[in-house]
Amino acid sequence: MTRVLVTGGAGFIGSHFVHHALEAHPDWQVTVLDKLTYAGNPANLEDLEGQARYRFLKGDIAIRRDVQAAWDGGVDLLFNFAAETHVDRSIGDPEGFIRTDVYGTYTLLEEARSRGLRAFVQISTDEVYGSVPSGVSREDATLLPSNPYSASKAAADRLAYSYHATYGLPVFITRASNNYGPRQYPEKLIPLFITNALDGQPLPLYGDGLNVRDWLYVADHCTALDTVIERGTPGEVYNVGGGNERRNIDITGRILDHLGVPRTFIRYVPDRPGHDRRYALDCGKLRALGWTPRHNFEAAIDDTIRWYAAHRDWWEPIKSGAYLEYYRTQYRL
Ligand code: NAD
Ligand code: TYD
């Protein structure tokens, strides 16, 4: 059995990866270590309860004894998804981002250094490159993160690399573009706008709505991680993009049209400070290893909209209580 530790496995991408891992790798024994912050949701993993090759541990990657407890019995592969992930929250209160994204990664790296493992996969982001007005970022591009979230992810990305360069730890770093799909916390653009449209609420579009992101379907992200550990080289960085550059306004229009909601529901709100205009990746390095994204954006976003429409039981409990407080403070709507 291959012993696999997935941190942040109760979140959006982590929970997809845990399901993928158990299905695609019958020889993997998966432990999830997750603090269950506001973004961590036990419902994302509840269908796995009782499976012999799966266990869940509640714990914090920034607390060494929690990491040690997760390491009991050994770890062969570690996928570090655990992070504070929302740019807007990082602008309001950066501290938790430094603690989890930077110090938490450090804690995992230290445990890995003392106990050893076969692969440490640091899930980084295309946001570490900062805004890319034209062209595409290759893995050797300068890192120019421009908000506390992307800066803390860049720190973790380079700290992970330093453990390879300095201590020979088998670190792999992936920089994925914006993910979308089922079970994404409804603070991010796509799930927020779908659920607002379903609820007859306005869709708060920042600035002129012309910012561009490259969208990656979450299942394609999971297969990219397989390729990286199967065929990648330790110490290397791999961009993971969907090849779907879209303007926010166009995504908004597609969601509204799909749900038959008029454009008058778009509410232009003041821009996010330090808002990166565009992200775009050159993914030639990972494609050369045989990976390619399989999901067509238009089909996959339509599926995603249908999923949220059919799973109000998943998102309605989230959009209450502390979420509403966050929402009102953030948007003043
Ligand atoms: P998410 O916010 O949905 O989930 C994060 C998970 O981490 C939650 O389950 C949360 O409880 C857990 N967590 C937070 N702090 C923790 C701590 N101190 N200890 C243990 N667990 C903790 O995030 P996501 O969108 O699934 O992103 C997962 C990873 O992928 C992150 O590292 C993020 O930076 C990276 N990433 C995300 C995207 C994207 O578009 N969402 C794109 C590229 C990279
Ligand atoms: P987001 O989902 O927060 O991801 P990121 O900032 O990490 O790329 O935002 C995606 C894009 O959508 C980004 O350009 C900001 C924009 N956006 C809005 O216009 N309104 C919103 O309410 C949110 C959350 C995002």
Coordinates of C-alpha atoms and ligand atoms in Angstrom, one line a residue:
M1 CA 0.0 0.0 0.0
T2 CA 1.1 3.5 -0.8
R3 CA 0.5 5.8 2.3
V4 CA -0.9 9.1 1.1
L5 CA -1.5 12.2 3.2
V6 CA -3.8 14.8 1.8
T7 CA -3.9 18.1 3.7
G8 CA -7.0 20.3 3.1
G9 CA -8.9 17.3 1.8
A10 CA -12.2 18.6 3.1
G11 CA -12.1 21.6 0.8
F12 CA -13.0 22.0 -2.8
I13 CA -10.1 20.7 -4.8
G14 CA -8.7 18.5 -2.0
S15 CA -12.0 16.6 -1.7
H16 CA -12.1 16.0 -5.5
F17 CA -8.6 14.7 -5.3
V18 CA -9.4 12.4 -2.4
H19 CA -12.2 10.8 -4.4
H20 CA -10.1 10.6 -7.5
A21 CA -7.2 9.1 -5.5
L22 CA -9.3 6.3 -4.0
E23 CA -10.9 5.5 -7.3
A24 CA -7.8 5.7 -9.6
H25 CA -5.3 4.2 -7.2
P26 CA -6.5 1.0 -5.5
D27 CA -3.2 0.6 -3.8
W28 CA -3.4 4.0 -2.0
Q29 CA -4.3 4.4 1.6
V30 CA -5.4 8.0 2.1
T31 CA -5.3 10.1 5.2
V32 CA -6.9 13.5 5.2
L33 CA -5.6 16.1 7.6
D34 CA -7.9 19.1 7.7
K35 CA -8.6 21.9 10.3
L36 CA -12.2 22.2 9.1
T37 CA -12.1 26.0 8.8
Y38 CA -15.2 27.8 7.3
A39 CA -14.1 26.4 3.9
G40 CA -13.7 22.8 5.1
N41 CA -16.8 20.8 4.8
P42 CA -17.2 17.2 6.2
A43 CA -20.1 16.8 3.7
N44 CA -17.5 16.8 0.9
L45 CA -16.1 13.5 2.2
E46 CA -19.1 11.9 4.0
D47 CA -19.7 9.2 1.3
L48 CA -16.2 7.9 2.1
E49 CA -16.8 7.2 5.8
G50 CA -16.2 3.6 6.6
Q51 CA -14.0 2.9 3.6
A52 CA -11.0 0.8 4.7
R53 CA -8.5 2.8 2.6
Y54 CA -9.6 6.2 4.0
R55 CA -9.3 8.0 7.3
F56 CA -10.0 11.5 8.4
L57 CA -8.1 13.5 11.0
K58 CA -9.1 16.9 12.2
G59 CA -6.0 18.9 12.7
D60 CA -4.0 22.0 11.8
I61 CA -0.9 21.9 9.5
A62 CA 0.6 24.8 11.5
I63 CA 0.6 22.6 14.7
R64 CA 3.5 20.2 14.7
R65 CA 1.8 17.6 17.0
D66 CA -1.2 17.5 14.6
V67 CA 1.2 16.9 11.7
Q68 CA 3.0 14.2 13.7
A69 CA -0.2 12.4 14.5
A70 CA -1.1 12.4 10.8
W71 CA 2.3 10.9 10.0
D72 CA 1.9 7.9 12.4
G73 CA 2.3 4.8 10.4
G74 CA 4.4 6.7 7.8
V75 CA 3.7 8.8 4.7
D76 CA 4.9 8.0 1.1
L77 CA 3.2 10.8 -0.8
L78 CA 2.0 14.2 0.6
F79 CA -0.3 16.5 -1.3
N80 CA -0.5 19.9 0.5
F81 CA -3.9 21.5 -0.5
A82 CA -4.4 23.0 3.0
A83 CA -4.5 26.8 2.7
E84 CA -6.5 29.9 3.3
T85 CA -7.6 30.5 -0.3
H86 CA -9.8 33.5 -0.8
V87 CA -8.1 36.7 -2.1
D88 CA -10.8 39.1 -0.8
R89 CA -10.4 37.6 2.7
S90 CA -6.6 38.0 2.5
I91 CA -7.1 41.7 1.8
G92 CA -9.3 42.1 4.9
D93 CA -7.2 40.0 7.2
P94 CA -3.8 38.6 6.0
E95 CA -2.7 36.9 9.2
G96 CA -4.4 33.5 8.8
F97 CA -2.8 33.3 5.3
I98 CA 0.7 33.8 6.7
R99 CA 0.0 31.3 9.4
T100 CA -1.5 28.5 7.4
D101 CA -0.1 29.0 3.9
V102 CA 3.5 29.9 4.9
Y103 CA 4.0 28.5 8.5
G104 CA 1.8 25.5 7.9
T105 CA 3.8 24.6 4.8
Y106 CA 7.0 25.0 6.8
T107 CA 5.7 22.7 9.5
L108 CA 4.9 20.0 6.9
L109 CA 8.3 20.4 5.3
E110 CA 10.0 20.0 8.6
E111 CA 8.2 16.8 9.4
A112 CA 8.9 15.5 5.9
R113 CA 12.6 16.3 6.3
S114 CA 12.9 14.5 9.6
R115 CA 10.7 11.5 8.7
G116 CA 11.4 11.2 4.9
L117 CA 8.9 10.5 2.1
R118 CA 8.8 9.7 -1.6
A119 CA 7.1 12.9 -2.9
F120 CA 6.0 16.2 -1.3
V121 CA 3.6 17.9 -3.7
Q122 CA 3.1 21.6 -3.0
I123 CA -0.2 22.8 -4.5
S124 CA 0.8 26.4 -5.6
T125 CA -1.1 28.7 -7.9
D126 CA -0.7 30.7 -11.1
E127 CA -1.4 33.8 -9.0
V128 CA 2.3 33.7 -7.8
Y129 CA 3.2 35.2 -11.2
G130 CA 1.1 38.3 -10.6
S131 CA -0.8 40.0 -13.4
V132 CA 0.2 39.0 -17.0
P133 CA -0.9 41.8 -19.3
S134 CA 0.1 39.8 -22.4
G135 CA 1.7 36.4 -23.3
V136 CA 1.8 33.5 -21.0
S137 CA 3.8 32.6 -17.8
R138 CA 6.3 29.9 -18.1
E139 CA 7.6 28.2 -14.9
D140 CA 10.8 30.2 -15.0
A141 CA 8.9 33.6 -15.1
T142 CA 9.5 36.1 -12.3
L143 CA 7.1 35.8 -9.4
L144 CA 5.3 39.1 -8.7
P145 CA 2.4 38.3 -6.4
S146 CA 0.3 41.3 -5.7
N147 CA -2.1 40.4 -2.8
P148 CA -1.5 38.7 0.6
Y149 CA -3.0 35.4 -0.6
S150 CA -0.7 35.1 -3.7
A151 CA 2.3 36.4 -1.7
S152 CA 1.8 33.8 1.0
K153 CA 1.4 31.1 -1.7
A154 CA 4.6 32.3 -3.4
A155 CA 6.5 32.2 -0.1
A156 CA 5.3 28.6 0.5
D157 CA 6.1 27.7 -3.2
R158 CA 9.7 28.9 -2.8
L159 CA 10.1 27.5 0.7
A160 CA 9.1 24.1 -0.6
Y161 CA 11.7 24.5 -3.4
S162 CA 14.4 25.4 -0.8
Y163 CA 13.8 22.1 1.0
H164 CA 14.6 20.3 -2.3
A165 CA 17.7 22.5 -3.1
T166 CA 19.0 22.5 0.5
Y167 CA 18.0 19.1 1.9
G168 CA 17.3 17.0 -1.1
L169 CA 13.6 16.6 -0.2
P170 CA 11.6 15.2 -3.3
V171 CA 9.4 18.3 -3.7
F172 CA 7.1 18.8 -6.7
I173 CA 5.4 22.2 -7.1
T174 CA 2.3 22.7 -9.2
R175 CA 0.9 26.1 -10.2
A176 CA -2.7 25.6 -11.3
S177 CA -5.0 28.2 -12.8
N178 CA -8.5 29.0 -11.4
N179 CA -10.4 25.8 -10.7
Y180 CA -14.2 25.3 -11.1
G181 CA -16.6 22.5 -10.5
P182 CA -19.0 21.0 -7.9
R183 CA -18.4 21.7 -4.2
Q184 CA -16.5 25.0 -4.5
Y185 CA -17.2 27.3 -1.6
P186 CA -19.6 30.0 -2.8
E187 CA -17.3 32.9 -2.2
K188 CA -15.4 32.4 -5.4
L189 CA -16.6 33.9 -8.7
I190 CA -18.3 30.9 -10.3
P191 CA -20.2 29.3 -7.4
L192 CA -21.0 32.7 -5.9
F193 CA -22.6 33.9 -9.1
I194 CA -24.4 30.6 -9.8
T195 CA -25.9 30.5 -6.3
N196 CA -26.8 34.2 -6.3
A197 CA -28.5 33.8 -9.7
L198 CA -30.4 30.8 -8.4
D199 CA -31.5 32.8 -5.3
G200 CA -32.5 35.9 -7.4
Q201 CA -29.7 38.0 -5.8
P202 CA -27.5 40.5 -7.7
L203 CA -24.1 39.3 -9.1
P204 CA -21.4 41.6 -7.8
L205 CA -18.9 42.1 -10.6
Y206 CA -15.6 43.9 -9.7
G207 CA -14.4 46.9 -11.7
D208 CA -15.2 46.7 -15.4
G209 CA -15.7 42.9 -15.5
L210 CA -12.9 42.5 -18.1
N211 CA -10.4 40.7 -15.9
V212 CA -9.3 37.4 -17.4
R213 CA -8.7 34.1 -15.7
D214 CA -7.8 30.7 -17.2
W215 CA -10.3 28.2 -16.0
L216 CA -9.4 24.6 -15.2
Y217 CA -12.1 21.9 -14.5
V218 CA -11.2 20.4 -11.1
A219 CA -11.1 16.8 -12.4
D220 CA -8.4 17.9 -14.9
H221 CA -6.4 19.2 -12.0
C222 CA -6.6 15.8 -10.3
T223 CA -5.2 14.0 -13.4
A224 CA -2.4 16.6 -13.7
L225 CA -1.3 15.7 -10.1
D226 CA -1.1 12.0 -11.1
T227 CA 1.1 12.9 -14.1
V228 CA 3.4 15.1 -11.9
I229 CA 4.1 12.3 -9.4
E230 CA 4.3 9.6 -12.0
R231 CA 6.5 11.4 -14.5
G232 CA 7.7 14.7 -13.0
T233 CA 11.2 15.5 -11.7
P234 CA 11.8 16.4 -8.1
G235 CA 12.5 20.1 -7.6
E236 CA 10.6 21.1 -10.7
V237 CA 7.6 23.4 -11.0
Y238 CA 4.7 22.5 -13.3
N239 CA 2.0 24.9 -14.6
V240 CA -1.5 23.4 -14.8
G241 CA -3.9 25.4 -16.9
G242 CA -7.2 24.6 -18.5
G243 CA -6.4 26.6 -21.7
N244 CA -9.7 28.5 -21.2
E245 CA -9.1 32.2 -20.9
R246 CA -12.4 34.0 -20.3
R247 CA -13.4 37.5 -19.2
N248 CA -15.4 37.6 -16.0
I249 CA -18.2 39.4 -17.8
D250 CA -18.5 36.6 -20.3
I251 CA -18.7 33.9 -17.6
T252 CA -21.3 36.0 -15.8
G253 CA -23.3 36.2 -19.0
R254 CA -23.2 32.5 -19.6
I255 CA -24.4 31.7 -16.0
L256 CA -27.3 34.2 -16.4
D257 CA -28.3 32.9 -19.8
H258 CA -28.2 29.3 -18.7
L259 CA -30.5 30.0 -15.8
G260 CA -32.7 32.4 -17.8
V261 CA -31.9 35.4 -15.5
P262 CA -31.7 38.8 -17.1
R263 CA -28.5 40.9 -17.3
T264 CA -30.0 43.5 -15.0
F265 CA -28.9 41.2 -12.2
I266 CA -25.3 42.2 -12.8
R267 CA -24.2 44.7 -10.2
Y268 CA -20.9 46.5 -10.9
V269 CA -19.2 47.0 -7.5
P270 CA -15.9 48.8 -6.6
D271 CA -12.9 47.0 -7.8
R272 CA -10.8 44.6 -5.6
P273 CA -7.6 46.4 -4.5
G274 CA -4.6 45.1 -6.3
H275 CA -6.9 43.2 -8.7
D276 CA -4.7 41.2 -11.1
R277 CA -5.9 41.9 -14.7
R278 CA -5.1 38.6 -16.3
Y279 CA -3.5 35.2 -15.6
A280 CA -2.4 33.0 -18.4
L281 CA -0.1 29.9 -18.3
D282 CA 2.2 28.1 -20.7
C283 CA 1.6 24.4 -19.8
G284 CA 4.0 22.9 -22.4
K285 CA 6.2 21.4 -19.6
L286 CA 3.3 19.3 -18.2
R287 CA 1.9 18.5 -21.6
A288 CA 5.3 17.1 -22.6
L289 CA 4.8 14.6 -19.8
G290 CA 1.5 13.4 -21.5
W291 CA -1.1 15.4 -19.5
T292 CA -3.9 17.2 -21.3
P293 CA -7.1 18.8 -19.9
R294 CA -10.1 16.7 -21.0
H295 CA -13.0 19.0 -20.2
N296 CA -14.4 21.5 -22.6
F297 CA -15.1 24.7 -20.7
E298 CA -18.6 25.4 -22.1
A299 CA -19.8 21.8 -21.4
A300 CA -18.2 21.6 -18.0
I301 CA -19.5 25.0 -16.8
D302 CA -23.0 24.0 -17.9
D303 CA -22.6 20.8 -15.9
T304 CA -21.3 22.8 -12.9
I305 CA -24.4 25.1 -13.1
R306 CA -26.6 22.1 -13.1
W307 CA -24.8 20.6 -10.1
Y308 CA -25.5 23.7 -8.0
A309 CA -29.1 23.9 -9.2
A310 CA -29.5 20.3 -8.1
H311 CA -27.6 20.5 -4.8
R312 CA -29.2 23.4 -2.8
D313 CA -28.8 21.0 0.2
W314 CA -25.0 21.5 -0.1
W315 CA -24.8 25.3 -0.4
E316 CA -27.9 26.7 1.3
P317 CA -26.6 25.8 4.8
I318 CA -23.2 27.4 3.9
K319 CA -24.9 30.7 2.8
S320 CA -26.2 31.6 6.3
G321 CA -24.8 32.8 9.6
A322 CA -21.1 33.8 9.5
Y323 CA -21.2 33.7 5.7
L324 CA -23.9 36.4 5.5
E325 CA -21.9 38.6 7.8
Y326 CA -18.9 38.2 5.5
Y327 CA -21.0 38.8 2.5
R328 CA -22.5 42.0 3.8
T329 CA -19.2 43.4 4.9
Q330 CA -17.5 42.5 1.6
Y331 CA -20.1 43.7 -0.8
R332 CA -22.3 46.1 1.2
L333 CA -25.2 44.8 -0.9
Ligands
NAD1 P1 -10.6 25.6 -0.1 O1 -10.6 26.9 0.6 O2 -11.9 25.1 -0.7 O3 -10.2 24.5 1.0 C1 -9.1 24.6 1.8 C2 -9.1 23.5 2.8 O4 -7.9 23.6 3.7 C3 -10.3 23.5 3.7 O5 -10.8 22.2 3.8 C4 -9.8 24.0 5.1 O6 -10.5 23.5 6.2 C5 -8.4 23.5 5.0 N1 -7.4 24.2 5.9 C6 -7.3 25.6 6.0 N2 -6.4 25.9 6.9 C7 -5.9 24.7 7.4 C8 -4.9 24.4 8.3 N3 -4.2 25.3 9.0 N4 -4.7 23.1 8.6 C9 -5.4 22.1 7.9 N5 -6.3 22.3 7.0 C10 -6.6 23.6 6.8 O7 -9.4 25.6 -1.1 P2 -9.3 25.1 -2.6 O8 -9.9 26.0 -3.6 O9 -9.8 23.6 -2.7 O10 -7.7 25.1 -2.8 C11 -6.9 24.1 -2.4 C12 -5.5 24.4 -2.7 O11 -5.3 24.7 -4.1 C13 -5.0 25.6 -2.0 O12 -3.6 25.4 -1.6 C14 -5.0 26.7 -3.1 O13 -4.0 27.7 -2.8 C15 -4.7 25.9 -4.3 N6 -5.2 26.5 -5.6 C16 -6.6 26.7 -5.7 C17 -7.1 27.2 -6.9 C18 -8.5 27.5 -7.0 O14 -8.9 28.0 -8.1 N7 -9.4 27.2 -6.1 C19 -6.2 27.4 -8.0 C20 -4.8 27.1 -7.8 C21 -4.4 26.6 -6.6
TYD2 P1 -12.0 34.5 -7.5 O1 -13.0 33.5 -7.8 O2 -12.0 35.3 -6.2 O3 -10.6 33.9 -7.9 P2 -9.1 34.7 -8.0 O4 -9.3 36.1 -7.5 O5 -8.3 33.9 -7.0 O6 -8.7 34.6 -9.4 O7 -12.2 35.6 -8.6 C1 -12.1 35.4 -10.0 C2 -12.3 36.6 -10.8 O8 -13.6 37.1 -10.6 C3 -11.4 37.8 -10.3 O9 -11.0 38.6 -11.5 C4 -12.2 38.6 -9.4 C5 -13.6 38.4 -10.0 N1 -14.7 38.5 -9.0 C6 -15.8 39.4 -9.1 O10 -15.8 40.2 -10.1 N2 -16.8 39.5 -8.2 C7 -16.7 38.7 -7.1 O11 -17.6 38.7 -6.2 C8 -15.7 37.7 -6.9 C9 -15.6 36.8 -5.7 C10 -14.7 37.7 -7.9

